[in-house]
Amino acid sequence: MHQDTVALDPETEELVILDQTRLPGQTVFLRLSTAEAIYQAIYTLQVRGAPAIGVAAAIGIYAVCRRMPDTDYETFAAEFERIRAYLVSARPTAVNLAWALEQMAQVVREHTGCPVPAIKDRLRERALELRDQDIQVCRAIGEYGLTLIQNGDGILTHCNAGQLATVRYGTALAPIHVGREQGMQFRVFTDETRPLLQGARLSAYELFADGVDTTLICDNMASSVMRRGWVQAVFVGCDRVAANGDTANKIGTSGVAILAKHYGIPFYVCAPMSTIDLSCPDGTAIRIEERPGAEVTDMWYKEPMAPEGVKVYNPAFDVTDADLITAFVTERGIIRPPFAPALKRLFARTED
Ligand code: MRU
C-alpha cells in the first residue's frame, strides 16, 4: 500500500482518508472539511483504528478551522471547543481521539489573544506533527516487535491494527511489515473479527498486498489453529491501556488472550504511548462503545439473519486483563510485568 491512510491535501487543505468501509473491493479516497462529515466518517468507521482516528481528527479539526472566519480570539476559541467536543463524542473508547484533539486544543490555549490566522497556521503544523509522529511511533513499534519473532513464525492477529488503522505501518502488523522489508516471511492467521469484519476486509487485504502468507479464520477457529501448534505469537493493537495494564481492544480480543494463555503462546499488545491512559486506573473505568444491533443482524446479509426485534448486545470492544498480557510493545521499547510500575516509568522517561 503506497498511500497513507490519513493525509492533508496541501492544495485544498482538506482531510483525505481512505474509505475503509469500501475495502477490500474498492479503493476510494474521501475529502472532508466539515465537522459533520468528519464525525460521520469516524462514527461509521470510514476511518477507524485508534491512531488513525486521532490523526484524522487532528487534521480534520484543522481543516474545519481553516474555513472559519478570522474573527476575534474568543469567538474562534469558543467555536473550536464546540467542534472539539462534538468530534470527541464520535467514539468513546479509543483514547487517541480525545488525546489528539487535546493536543490541538493546547495550541489554541497557548495562543490566547493571538491573531486567528496565526493560530490556524500553528494548528496546521501541529496536525502534521501528529501525523509524522504516528509514522515514527509505528515504525519503532515494528522494529521492537520484530525482536520478539523469528522468520517463519505463525502469528495470530485480531481486528486490524495495521497500516489501515494508523497512517503507515500499523502497530500489531508493523513487525510483520518491517520484517517483510528485511526479506522475512511469516504465516499470519487473521481472525475475521465479527461483527464488522476488520480482519477479513482489512487485515487480510493489507497483509495480502504486502505479500504476507495470510490465512483468514473465523473468530471461533483461533483455538483450533493454536492447538495445532501453528501460532508462535499473538499480536494485537489496543484502544486504551489503563494504568494497571488492563487493555481495551476490539471485541473478541480478551477471548484470544485467554486461549493464548491456555496454549502457552505469548500475547503481545502493540501500544503507542498515545493509547496508554494513566488517568484510567483499570479496565473497569474504560467506557466501552456499544453500537447498533443491525451491525450484527443485517449488515453483511442480503436479508436479516435474526428474527426482527430480537435483543442484540453489540459492544465494540472488550477488556483484556493485564495478567493475560505477556508484554506491551511501545515506541520506547518492550514493557513486561509488573505493568503498573513499568508503565509509570515509561512516562517518567518521556518527561525527562
Ligand atoms: O472499531 P475499530 O475498527 O476502530 O477497532 C479497532 C481496534 O480495535 C484496533 O485493534 C485498535 O484501534 C488498534 S489500531 C492500531
mmCIF file of N, CA and C in Angstrom, residues 273 332 345-352:
data_model
loop_
_atom_site.group_PDB
_atom_site.id
_atom_site.type_symbol
_atom_site.label_atom_id
_atom_site.label_comp_id
_atom_site.label_asym_id
_atom_site.label_seq_id
_atom_site.Cartn_x
_atom_site.Cartn_y
_atom_site.Cartn_z
ATOM 1 N N MET A 273 2.319 5.164 22.901
ATOM 2 C CA MET A 273 2.096 5.799 24.209
ATOM 3 C C MET A 273 0.837 6.661 24.213
ATOM 4 N N ARG A 332 8.930 3.111 22.800
ATOM 5 C CA ARG A 332 10.105 3.253 23.672
ATOM 6 C C ARG A 332 10.645 1.915 24.140
ATOM 7 N N ARG A 345 7.041 4.252 34.755
ATOM 8 C CA ARG A 345 8.442 4.571 34.397
ATOM 9 C C ARG A 345 8.545 5.014 32.948
ATOM 10 N N LEU A 346 7.746 4.393 32.095
ATOM 11 C CA LEU A 346 7.764 4.730 30.665
ATOM 12 C C LEU A 346 7.432 6.205 30.464
ATOM 13 N N PHE A 347 6.417 6.675 31.192
ATOM 14 C CA PHE A 347 6.021 8.089 31.040
ATOM 15 C C PHE A 347 7.007 9.018 31.743
ATOM 16 N N ALA A 348 7.588 8.559 32.820
ATOM 17 C CA ALA A 348 8.593 9.380 33.506
ATOM 18 C C ALA A 348 9.742 9.631 32.547
ATOM 19 N N ARG A 349 10.125 8.622 31.788
ATOM 20 C CA ARG A 349 11.209 8.769 30.793
ATOM 21 C C ARG A 349 10.864 9.815 29.745
ATOM 22 N N THR A 350 9.600 9.879 29.329
ATOM 23 C CA THR A 350 9.183 10.842 28.306
ATOM 24 C C THR A 350 9.368 12.254 28.798
ATOM 25 N N GLU A 351 9.083 12.432 30.097
ATOM 26 C CA GLU A 351 9.128 13.794 30.642
ATOM 27 C C GLU A 351 10.551 14.263 30.921
ATOM 28 N N ASP A 352 11.535 13.356 30.831
ATOM 29 C CA ASP A 352 12.944 13.748 31.069
ATOM 30 C C ASP A 352 13.366 14.896 30.159
#
